[in-house]
mmCIF file of C-alpha atoms in Angstrom:
data_model
loop_
_atom_site.group_PDB
_atom_site.id
_atom_site.type_symbol
_atom_site.label_atom_id
_atom_site.label_comp_id
_atom_site.label_asym_id
_atom_site.label_seq_id
_atom_site.Cartn_x
_atom_site.Cartn_y
_atom_site.Cartn_z
ATOM 1 C CA MET A 79 111.030 120.769 83.823
ATOM 2 C CA PHE A 80 110.006 124.408 85.275
ATOM 3 C CA PHE A 81 109.541 125.837 81.777
ATOM 4 C CA THR A 82 107.516 122.788 80.754
ATOM 5 C CA LYS A 83 105.138 123.351 83.703
ATOM 6 C CA CYS A 84 105.121 126.961 83.501
ATOM 7 C CA ALA A 85 104.228 126.529 79.542
ATOM 8 C CA MET A 86 101.302 124.059 80.613
ATOM 9 C CA VAL A 87 99.902 126.751 83.046
ATOM 10 C CA ILE A 88 100.097 129.462 80.523
ATOM 11 C CA ALA A 89 98.355 127.133 77.918
ATOM 12 C CA VAL A 90 95.460 126.348 80.217
ATOM 13 C CA LEU A 91 95.000 129.977 81.268
ATOM 14 C CA GLY A 92 95.119 130.770 77.339
ATOM 15 C CA LEU A 93 92.526 128.271 76.569
ATOM 16 C CA LEU A 94 90.345 129.687 79.406
ATOM 17 C CA GLY A 95 90.821 133.169 77.879
ATOM 18 C CA ALA A 96 89.980 132.007 74.627
ATOM 19 C CA VAL A 97 86.713 130.342 75.520
ATOM 20 C CA GLY A 98 85.713 133.814 77.362
ATOM 21 C CA GLN A 99 86.634 135.872 74.379
ATOM 22 C CA ILE A 100 84.652 133.815 72.123
ATOM 23 C CA TYR A 101 81.475 133.735 74.755
ATOM 24 C CA LEU A 102 81.762 137.478 74.745
ATOM 25 C CA GLY A 103 81.756 137.435 70.875
ATOM 26 C CA PHE A 104 78.360 135.617 71.116
ATOM 27 C CA GLN A 105 77.152 137.806 73.774
ATOM 28 C CA TYR A 106 77.827 140.964 71.630
ATOM 29 C CA VAL A 107 76.316 139.061 68.531
ATOM 30 C CA HIS A 108 72.910 139.426 70.391
ATOM 31 C CA MET A 109 73.109 143.088 70.969
ATOM 32 C CA ASP A 110 71.563 145.802 69.017
ATOM 33 C CA MET A 111 74.250 147.538 66.532
ATOM 34 C CA GLN A 112 73.587 150.665 68.694
ATOM 35 C CA GLN A 113 74.452 149.391 71.752
ATOM 36 C CA GLN A 114 77.498 147.734 70.111
ATOM 37 C CA VAL A 115 78.414 151.339 68.821
ATOM 38 C CA ALA A 116 77.771 153.061 71.817
ATOM 39 C CA ALA A 117 79.779 150.422 73.729
ATOM 40 C CA GLY A 118 82.733 150.681 71.670
ATOM 41 C CA VAL A 119 82.716 146.681 71.232
ATOM 42 C CA SER A 120 82.639 144.442 68.146
ATOM 43 C CA SER A 121 81.870 140.711 68.194
ATOM 44 C CA ALA A 122 84.238 140.085 65.296
ATOM 45 C CA LYS A 123 87.081 141.475 67.473
ATOM 46 C CA HIS A 124 86.373 139.187 70.272
ATOM 47 C CA PHE A 125 86.090 136.247 67.812
ATOM 48 C CA ASP A 126 89.497 137.081 66.174
ATOM 49 C CA ARG A 127 91.243 137.556 69.637
ATOM 50 C CA GLY A 128 89.553 134.363 70.915
ATOM 51 C CA SER A 129 90.576 132.132 67.805
ATOM 52 C CA ASN A 130 93.937 133.437 67.911
ATOM 53 C CA MET A 131 94.199 132.735 71.626
ATOM 54 C CA LEU A 132 92.511 129.212 71.165
ATOM 55 C CA LEU A 133 95.358 128.542 68.437
ATOM 56 C CA PHE A 134 98.339 129.662 70.176
ATOM 57 C CA SER A 135 97.186 127.811 73.363
ATOM 58 C CA PHE A 136 96.829 124.323 71.728
ATOM 59 C CA ALA A 137 100.389 125.280 70.026
ATOM 60 C CA LEU A 138 101.759 125.737 73.546
ATOM 61 C CA GLY A 139 100.239 123.050 74.971
ATOM 62 C CA THR A 140 101.470 120.582 72.237
ATOM 63 C CA LEU A 141 105.031 121.892 72.897
ATOM 64 C CA ALA A 142 104.707 121.579 76.179
ATOM 65 C CA GLU A 143 103.302 117.897 76.041
ATOM 66 C CA ILE A 144 106.275 117.190 73.656
ATOM 67 C CA SER A 145 108.804 118.415 76.346
ATOM 68 C CA PHE A 146 107.378 116.629 79.051
ATOM 69 C CA ASN A 147 107.190 113.371 77.342
ATOM 70 C CA THR A 148 110.851 113.812 75.941
ATOM 71 C CA ARG A 149 112.108 114.582 79.155
ATOM 72 C CA ASN A 150 110.437 111.519 80.721
ATOM 73 C CA SER A 151 111.790 109.035 77.888
ATOM 74 C CA VAL A 152 115.243 110.405 78.575
ATOM 75 C CA SER A 153 115.166 109.961 82.224
ATOM 76 C CA LYS A 154 113.641 106.404 81.725
ATOM 77 C CA ASP A 155 116.420 105.503 79.266
ATOM 78 C CA ALA A 156 119.070 106.854 81.423
ATOM 79 C CA SER A 157 118.074 104.432 84.618
#
């Protein structure tokens, strides 16, 4: 049960991080190209990183939910 709860916390934190990366990507889209080059940032990098984090957070959250529901159904069958 410990790892299931840890996986849920990590999935939620990953989801928040993904939203933050995608938000930064939208912020950098509105910058001038010269400002982006001077700052050393790219909106595409933030979109890629955010979408990957979002995908993995959903996958981890789904696995954690499956683990949680499997654990609950096994404990109900035993009693």
